[in-house]
mmCIF file of C-alpha atoms in Angstrom:
data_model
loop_
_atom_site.group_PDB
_atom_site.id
_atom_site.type_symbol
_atom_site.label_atom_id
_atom_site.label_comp_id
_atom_site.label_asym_id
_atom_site.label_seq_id
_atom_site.Cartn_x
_atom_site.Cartn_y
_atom_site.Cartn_z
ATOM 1 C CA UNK A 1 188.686 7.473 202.767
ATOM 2 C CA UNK A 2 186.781 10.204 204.870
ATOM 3 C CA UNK A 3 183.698 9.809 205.954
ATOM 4 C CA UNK A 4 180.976 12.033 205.162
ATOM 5 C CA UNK A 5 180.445 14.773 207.617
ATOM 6 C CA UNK A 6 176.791 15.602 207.574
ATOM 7 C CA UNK A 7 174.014 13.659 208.478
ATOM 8 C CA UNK A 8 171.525 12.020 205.769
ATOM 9 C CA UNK A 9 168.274 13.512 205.485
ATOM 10 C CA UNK A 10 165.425 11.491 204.020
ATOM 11 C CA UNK A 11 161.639 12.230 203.498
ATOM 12 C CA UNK A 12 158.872 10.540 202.817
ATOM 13 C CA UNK A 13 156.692 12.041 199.550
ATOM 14 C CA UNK A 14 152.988 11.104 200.249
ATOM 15 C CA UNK A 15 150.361 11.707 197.671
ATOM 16 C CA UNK A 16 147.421 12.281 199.644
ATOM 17 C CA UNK A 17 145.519 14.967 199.653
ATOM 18 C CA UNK A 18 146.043 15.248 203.185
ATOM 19 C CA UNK A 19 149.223 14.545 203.128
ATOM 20 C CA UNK A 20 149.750 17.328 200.450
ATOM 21 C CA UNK A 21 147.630 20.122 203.006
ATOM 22 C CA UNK A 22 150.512 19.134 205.518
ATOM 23 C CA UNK A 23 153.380 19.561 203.093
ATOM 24 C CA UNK A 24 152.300 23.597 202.453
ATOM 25 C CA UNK A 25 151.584 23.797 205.782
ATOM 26 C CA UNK A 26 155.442 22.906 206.813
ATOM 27 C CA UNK A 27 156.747 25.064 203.893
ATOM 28 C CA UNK A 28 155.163 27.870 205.193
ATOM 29 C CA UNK A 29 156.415 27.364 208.449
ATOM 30 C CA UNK A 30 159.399 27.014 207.415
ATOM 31 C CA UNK A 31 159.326 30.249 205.247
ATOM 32 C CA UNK A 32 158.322 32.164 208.601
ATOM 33 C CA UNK A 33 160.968 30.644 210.920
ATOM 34 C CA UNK A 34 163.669 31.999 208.129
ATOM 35 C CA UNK A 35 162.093 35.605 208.515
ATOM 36 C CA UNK A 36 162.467 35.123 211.997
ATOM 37 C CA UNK A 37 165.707 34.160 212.050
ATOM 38 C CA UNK A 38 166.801 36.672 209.147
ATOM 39 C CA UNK A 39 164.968 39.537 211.832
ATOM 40 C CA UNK A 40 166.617 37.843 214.724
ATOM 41 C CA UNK A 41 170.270 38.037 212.913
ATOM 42 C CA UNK A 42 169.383 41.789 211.961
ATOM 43 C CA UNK A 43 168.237 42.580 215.459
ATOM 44 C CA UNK A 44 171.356 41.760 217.255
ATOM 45 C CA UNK A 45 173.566 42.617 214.864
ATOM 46 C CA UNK A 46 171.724 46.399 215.827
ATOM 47 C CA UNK A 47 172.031 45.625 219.492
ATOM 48 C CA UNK A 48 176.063 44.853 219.224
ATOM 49 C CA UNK A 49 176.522 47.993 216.711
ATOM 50 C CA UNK A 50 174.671 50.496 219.841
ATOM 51 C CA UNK A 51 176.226 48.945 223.070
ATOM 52 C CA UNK A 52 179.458 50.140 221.202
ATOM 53 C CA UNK A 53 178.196 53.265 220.411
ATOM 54 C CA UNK A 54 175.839 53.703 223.244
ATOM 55 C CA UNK A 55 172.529 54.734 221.189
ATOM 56 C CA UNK A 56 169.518 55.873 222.991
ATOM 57 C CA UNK A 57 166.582 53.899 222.813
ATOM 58 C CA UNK A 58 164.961 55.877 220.228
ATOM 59 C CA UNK A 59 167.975 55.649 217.915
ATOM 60 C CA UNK A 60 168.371 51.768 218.669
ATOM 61 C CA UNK A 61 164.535 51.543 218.118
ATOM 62 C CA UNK A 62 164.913 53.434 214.486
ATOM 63 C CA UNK A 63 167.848 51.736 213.423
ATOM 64 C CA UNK A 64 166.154 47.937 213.857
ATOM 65 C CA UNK A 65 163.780 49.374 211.662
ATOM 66 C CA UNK A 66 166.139 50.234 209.071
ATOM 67 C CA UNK A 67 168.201 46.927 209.271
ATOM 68 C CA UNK A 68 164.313 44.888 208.886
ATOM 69 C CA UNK A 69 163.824 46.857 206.057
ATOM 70 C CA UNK A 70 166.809 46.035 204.563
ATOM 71 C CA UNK A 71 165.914 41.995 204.666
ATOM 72 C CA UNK A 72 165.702 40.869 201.158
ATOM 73 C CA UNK A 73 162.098 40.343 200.645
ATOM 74 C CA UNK A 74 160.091 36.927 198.992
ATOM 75 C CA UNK A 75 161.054 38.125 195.438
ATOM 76 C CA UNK A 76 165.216 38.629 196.191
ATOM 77 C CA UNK A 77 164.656 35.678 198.424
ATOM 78 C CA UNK A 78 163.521 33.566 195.504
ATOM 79 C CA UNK A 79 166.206 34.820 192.951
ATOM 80 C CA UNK A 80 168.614 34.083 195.710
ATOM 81 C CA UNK A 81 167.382 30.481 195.812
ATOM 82 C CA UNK A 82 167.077 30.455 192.194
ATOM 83 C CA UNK A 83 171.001 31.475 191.630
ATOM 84 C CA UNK A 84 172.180 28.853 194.411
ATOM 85 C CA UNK A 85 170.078 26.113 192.446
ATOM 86 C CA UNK A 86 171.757 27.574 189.163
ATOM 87 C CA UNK A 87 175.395 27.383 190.808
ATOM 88 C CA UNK A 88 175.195 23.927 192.232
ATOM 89 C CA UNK A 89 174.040 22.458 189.008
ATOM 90 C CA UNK A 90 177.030 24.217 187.106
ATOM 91 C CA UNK A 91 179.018 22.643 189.811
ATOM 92 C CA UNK A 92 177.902 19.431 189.663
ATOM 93 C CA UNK A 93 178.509 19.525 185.573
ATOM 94 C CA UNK A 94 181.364 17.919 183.956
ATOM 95 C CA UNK A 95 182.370 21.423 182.342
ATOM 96 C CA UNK A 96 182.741 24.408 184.924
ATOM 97 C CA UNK A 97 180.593 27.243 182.938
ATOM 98 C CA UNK A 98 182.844 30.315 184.173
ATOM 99 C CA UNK A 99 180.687 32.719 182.449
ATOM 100 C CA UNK A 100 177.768 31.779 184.266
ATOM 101 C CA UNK A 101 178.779 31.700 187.101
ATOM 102 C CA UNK A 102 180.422 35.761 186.767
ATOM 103 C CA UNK A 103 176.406 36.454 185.688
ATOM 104 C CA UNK A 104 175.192 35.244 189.123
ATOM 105 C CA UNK A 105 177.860 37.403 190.653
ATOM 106 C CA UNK A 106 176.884 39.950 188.528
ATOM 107 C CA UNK A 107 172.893 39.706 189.600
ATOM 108 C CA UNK A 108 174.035 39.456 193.137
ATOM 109 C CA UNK A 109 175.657 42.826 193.096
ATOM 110 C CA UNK A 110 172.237 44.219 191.578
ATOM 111 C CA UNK A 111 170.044 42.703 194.099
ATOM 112 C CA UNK A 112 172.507 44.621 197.042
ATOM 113 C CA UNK A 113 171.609 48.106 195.513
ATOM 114 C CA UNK A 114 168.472 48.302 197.862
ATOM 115 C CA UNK A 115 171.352 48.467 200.818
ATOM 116 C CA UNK A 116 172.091 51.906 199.663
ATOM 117 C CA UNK A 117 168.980 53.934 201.075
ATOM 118 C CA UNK A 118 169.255 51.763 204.490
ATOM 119 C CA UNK A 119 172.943 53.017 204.889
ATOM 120 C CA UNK A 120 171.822 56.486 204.143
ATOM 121 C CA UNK A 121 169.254 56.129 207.129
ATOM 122 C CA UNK A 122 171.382 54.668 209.312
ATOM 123 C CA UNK A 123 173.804 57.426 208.704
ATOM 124 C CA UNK A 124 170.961 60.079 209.253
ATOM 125 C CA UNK A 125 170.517 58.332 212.795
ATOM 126 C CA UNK A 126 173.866 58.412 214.502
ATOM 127 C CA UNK A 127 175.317 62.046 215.385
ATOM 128 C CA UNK A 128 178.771 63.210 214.273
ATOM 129 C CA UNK A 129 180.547 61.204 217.676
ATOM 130 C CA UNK A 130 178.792 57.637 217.223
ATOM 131 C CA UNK A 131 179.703 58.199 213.447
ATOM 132 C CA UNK A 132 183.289 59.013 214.648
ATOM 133 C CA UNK A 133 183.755 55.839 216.962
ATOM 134 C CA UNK A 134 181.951 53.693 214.603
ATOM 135 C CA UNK A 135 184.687 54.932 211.973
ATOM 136 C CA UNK A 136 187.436 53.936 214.017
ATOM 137 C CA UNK A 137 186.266 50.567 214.429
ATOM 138 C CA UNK A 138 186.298 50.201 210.892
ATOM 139 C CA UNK A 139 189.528 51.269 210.930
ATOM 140 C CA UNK A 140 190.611 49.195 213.875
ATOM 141 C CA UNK A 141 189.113 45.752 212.120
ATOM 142 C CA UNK A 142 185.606 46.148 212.886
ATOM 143 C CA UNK A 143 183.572 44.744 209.622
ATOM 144 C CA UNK A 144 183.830 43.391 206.806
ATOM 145 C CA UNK A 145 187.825 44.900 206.395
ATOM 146 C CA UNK A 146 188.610 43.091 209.781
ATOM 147 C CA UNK A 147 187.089 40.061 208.166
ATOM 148 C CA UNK A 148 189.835 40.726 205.391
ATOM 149 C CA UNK A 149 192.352 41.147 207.640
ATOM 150 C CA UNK A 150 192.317 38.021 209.225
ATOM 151 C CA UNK A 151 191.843 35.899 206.111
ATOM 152 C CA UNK A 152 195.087 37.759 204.839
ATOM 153 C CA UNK A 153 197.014 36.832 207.498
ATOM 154 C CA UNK A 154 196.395 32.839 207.235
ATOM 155 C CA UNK A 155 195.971 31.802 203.642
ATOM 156 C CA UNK A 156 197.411 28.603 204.400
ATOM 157 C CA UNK A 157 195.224 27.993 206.906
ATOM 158 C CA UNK A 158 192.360 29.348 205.490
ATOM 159 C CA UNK A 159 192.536 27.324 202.740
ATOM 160 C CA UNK A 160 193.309 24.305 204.629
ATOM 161 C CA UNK A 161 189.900 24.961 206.715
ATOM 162 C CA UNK A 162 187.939 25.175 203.531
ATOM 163 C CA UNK A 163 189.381 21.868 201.907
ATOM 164 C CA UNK A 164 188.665 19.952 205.067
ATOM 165 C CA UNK A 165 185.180 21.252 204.918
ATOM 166 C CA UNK A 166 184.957 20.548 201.295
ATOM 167 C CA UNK A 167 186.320 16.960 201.536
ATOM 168 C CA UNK A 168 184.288 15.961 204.355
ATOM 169 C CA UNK A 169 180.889 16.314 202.351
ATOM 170 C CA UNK A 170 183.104 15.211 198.942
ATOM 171 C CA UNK A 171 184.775 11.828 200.977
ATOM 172 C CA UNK A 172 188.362 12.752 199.505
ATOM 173 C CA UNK A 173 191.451 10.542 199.799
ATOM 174 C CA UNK A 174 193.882 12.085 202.006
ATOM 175 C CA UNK A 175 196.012 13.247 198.926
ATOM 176 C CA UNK A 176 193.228 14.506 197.066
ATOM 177 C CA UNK A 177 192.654 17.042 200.056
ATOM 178 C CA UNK A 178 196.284 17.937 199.589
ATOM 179 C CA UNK A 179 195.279 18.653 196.202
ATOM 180 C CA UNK A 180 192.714 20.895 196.741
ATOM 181 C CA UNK A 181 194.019 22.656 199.429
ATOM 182 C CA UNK A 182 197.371 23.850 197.491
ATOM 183 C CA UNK A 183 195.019 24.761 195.105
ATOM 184 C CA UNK A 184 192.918 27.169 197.348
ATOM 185 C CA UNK A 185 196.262 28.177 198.585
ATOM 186 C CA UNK A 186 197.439 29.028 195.781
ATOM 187 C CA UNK A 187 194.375 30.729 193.429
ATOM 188 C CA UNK A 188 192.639 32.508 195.847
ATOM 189 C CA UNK A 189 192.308 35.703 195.670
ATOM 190 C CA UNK A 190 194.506 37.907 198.597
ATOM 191 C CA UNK A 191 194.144 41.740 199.088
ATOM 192 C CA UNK A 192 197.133 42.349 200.266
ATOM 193 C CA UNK A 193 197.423 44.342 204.009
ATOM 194 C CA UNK A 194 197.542 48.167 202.069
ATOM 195 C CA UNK A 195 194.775 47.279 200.230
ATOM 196 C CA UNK A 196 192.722 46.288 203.389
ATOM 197 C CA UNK A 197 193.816 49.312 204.667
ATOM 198 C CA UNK A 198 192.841 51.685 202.207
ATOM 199 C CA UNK A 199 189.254 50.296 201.652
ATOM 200 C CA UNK A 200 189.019 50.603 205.645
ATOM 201 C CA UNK A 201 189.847 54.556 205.282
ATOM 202 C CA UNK A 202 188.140 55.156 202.427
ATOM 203 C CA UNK A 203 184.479 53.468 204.507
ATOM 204 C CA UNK A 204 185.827 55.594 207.498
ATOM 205 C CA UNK A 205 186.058 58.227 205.453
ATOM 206 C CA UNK A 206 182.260 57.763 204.405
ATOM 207 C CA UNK A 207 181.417 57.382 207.564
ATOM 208 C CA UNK A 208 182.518 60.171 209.368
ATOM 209 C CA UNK A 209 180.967 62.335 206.859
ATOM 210 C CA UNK A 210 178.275 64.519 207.864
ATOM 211 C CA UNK A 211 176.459 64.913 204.852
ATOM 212 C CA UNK A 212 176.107 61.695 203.053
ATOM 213 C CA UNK A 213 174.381 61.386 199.400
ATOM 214 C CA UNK A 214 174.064 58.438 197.609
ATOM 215 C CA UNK A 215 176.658 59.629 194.781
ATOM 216 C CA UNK A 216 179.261 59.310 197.680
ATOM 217 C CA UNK A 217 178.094 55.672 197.939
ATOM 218 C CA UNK A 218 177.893 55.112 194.481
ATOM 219 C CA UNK A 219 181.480 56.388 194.300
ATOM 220 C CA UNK A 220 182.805 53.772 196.707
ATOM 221 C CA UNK A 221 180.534 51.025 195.668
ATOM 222 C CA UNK A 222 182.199 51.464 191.807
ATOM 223 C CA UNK A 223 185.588 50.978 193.524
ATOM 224 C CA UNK A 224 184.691 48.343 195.367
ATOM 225 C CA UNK A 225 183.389 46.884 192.334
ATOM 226 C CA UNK A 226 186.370 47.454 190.820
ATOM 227 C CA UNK A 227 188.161 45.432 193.136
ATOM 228 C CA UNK A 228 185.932 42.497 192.831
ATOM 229 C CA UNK A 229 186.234 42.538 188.631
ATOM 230 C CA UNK A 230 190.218 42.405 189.049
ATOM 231 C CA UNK A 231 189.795 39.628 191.424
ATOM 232 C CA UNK A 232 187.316 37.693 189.473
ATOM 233 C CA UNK A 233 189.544 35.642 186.903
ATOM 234 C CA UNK A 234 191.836 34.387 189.811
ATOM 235 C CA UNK A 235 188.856 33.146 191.546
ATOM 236 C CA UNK A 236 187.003 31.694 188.523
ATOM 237 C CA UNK A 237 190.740 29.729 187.639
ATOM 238 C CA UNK A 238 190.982 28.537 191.102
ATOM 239 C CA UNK A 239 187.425 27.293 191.683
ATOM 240 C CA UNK A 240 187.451 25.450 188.011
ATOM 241 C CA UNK A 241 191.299 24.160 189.249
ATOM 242 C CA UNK A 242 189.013 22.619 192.071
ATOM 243 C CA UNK A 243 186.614 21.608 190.235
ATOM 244 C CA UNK A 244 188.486 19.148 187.813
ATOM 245 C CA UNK A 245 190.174 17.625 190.854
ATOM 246 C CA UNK A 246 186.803 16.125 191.625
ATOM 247 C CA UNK A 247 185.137 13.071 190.299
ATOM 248 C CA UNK A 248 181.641 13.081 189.254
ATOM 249 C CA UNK A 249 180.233 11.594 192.261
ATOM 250 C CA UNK A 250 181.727 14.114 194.609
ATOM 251 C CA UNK A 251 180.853 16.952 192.388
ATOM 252 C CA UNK A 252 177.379 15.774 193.148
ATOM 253 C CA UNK A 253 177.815 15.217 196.410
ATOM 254 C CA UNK A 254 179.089 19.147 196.841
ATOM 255 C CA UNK A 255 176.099 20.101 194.498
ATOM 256 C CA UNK A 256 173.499 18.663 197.072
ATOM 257 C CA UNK A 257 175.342 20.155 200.005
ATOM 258 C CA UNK A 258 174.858 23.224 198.075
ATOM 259 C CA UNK A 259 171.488 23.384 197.212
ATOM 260 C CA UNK A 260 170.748 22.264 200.952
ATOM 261 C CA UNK A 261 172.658 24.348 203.023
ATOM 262 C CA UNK A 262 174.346 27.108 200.180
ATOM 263 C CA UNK A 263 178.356 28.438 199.877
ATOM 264 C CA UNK A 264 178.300 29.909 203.561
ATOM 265 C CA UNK A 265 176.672 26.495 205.051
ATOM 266 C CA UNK A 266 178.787 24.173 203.290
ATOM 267 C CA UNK A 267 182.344 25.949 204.225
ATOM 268 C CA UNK A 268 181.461 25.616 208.131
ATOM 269 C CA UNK A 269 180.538 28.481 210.613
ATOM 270 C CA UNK A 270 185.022 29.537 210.734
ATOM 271 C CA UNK A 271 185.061 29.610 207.344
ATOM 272 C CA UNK A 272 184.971 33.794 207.208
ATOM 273 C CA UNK A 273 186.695 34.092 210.303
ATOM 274 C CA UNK A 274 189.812 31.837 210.030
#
């Protein structure tokens, strides 16, 4: 039997009124230490984007702007929170609800629409050469399509990274792992290396452009979108396949690491590299 990899976190509910001033006091700290580290993330994310393509101080100045006005605010924040809590109690259920779970999906994608009008900025900000070399990182593996491209080349792997993750918090017998991880292996959605490439054109493509308008995003957001809908029913298959090779207790158990630490948190910080 494995042993549980995360420590166990308890707290002590006082009723005092006291007590009660000091509880909203440490929420709201806690509140501003995640904008801080959301603005932090955003912020160097900026700084390794311009020491690639060698921005000016004005242009790195106006493009951390951009990127902190692209943080989801308190509202997306709280549906965010509120669609995490929604997923780990379907999880934790005896009965997978598939169709829930594509409507959180589906409400994610809506909440990512305000991305749009930051892109366009961005875009306004770099000239035509930084928008060339950014393109051919992109096309190199820079990205999100670089983070495709090295899942696709070790599904095995990757799927034997995110069972081991997955057992630790669900204390799974050795053959139960097995389980899971052929499962993974097995159901998970792959793009295969030409489809990696093309969506890595087609974003070059955008990017190089040197008038940009939202209809070309909207364009490449449908496809994109397209992609994810024909992907969808192998993923929901192979997370229910996981799903019923858990008991009830570990369903729990992955429910709480869920609502704690969310899908990102839980797999471990190789979990969208390997």
């Amino acid at each position: 039997m494995r042993k549980l990899g995360f420590p166990l976190i308890s707290a002590l509910l006082l009723t005092t009124a006291c007590d009660s001033e000091a509880t909203e006091s440490d929420t709201q700290r806690a509140a501003e230490r995640s904008d801080s580290a959301l603005g932090q993330r955003a912020s160097m994310a900026v700084g390794m984007v311009c020491l690639k393509l060698d921005c000016s101080e004005q242009q790195r100045t106006e493009l951390t702007a951009i990127a902190h006005s692209a943080l989801p605010d308190e509202d997306q924040r709280a549906r965010h929170e509120q669609a995490l809590q929604t997923f780990a109690d379907a999880f934790r259920a005896d009965d997978l609800d598939t169709d829930l779970l594509t409507s959180l999906h589906d409400q994610r994608m809506a909440d990512r629409e305000h991305m749009r009008d930051s892109f366009l900025a961005a875009h306004q900000v770099l000239d035509g050469r930084q928008r060339g070399e950014l393109a051919d990182m992109v096309q190199g593996g820079f990205g999100p399509s670089g983070r495709m491209k090295i899942r696709n080349a070790g599904p095995d792997s990757m799927a034997e990274h995110v069972a081991s993750r997955l057992c630790d918090v669900a204390a799974c017998e050795d053959e139960q792992e097995a389980a899971i991880s052929a499962a993974i292996a097995d159901g998970a959605p792959r793009p295969s290396a030409e489809e990696v490439a093309t969506m890595s054109g087609r974003l070059a493509e955008v990017l190089r452009t040197d008038e940009l308008d939202t209809k070309s995003l909207d364009r490449m957001a449908a496809e994109v979108q397209a992609k994810h809908d024909a992907f969808r029913p192998q993923a929901l298959d192979m997370l229910s396949e996981v799903h019923t090779l858990l008991s009830s207790e570990q369903r729990d158990a992955v429910a709480t690491a869920l609502e704690r630490e969310g899908p990102h948190g839980l797999m471990g910080p190789g979990a969208m590299r390997r």
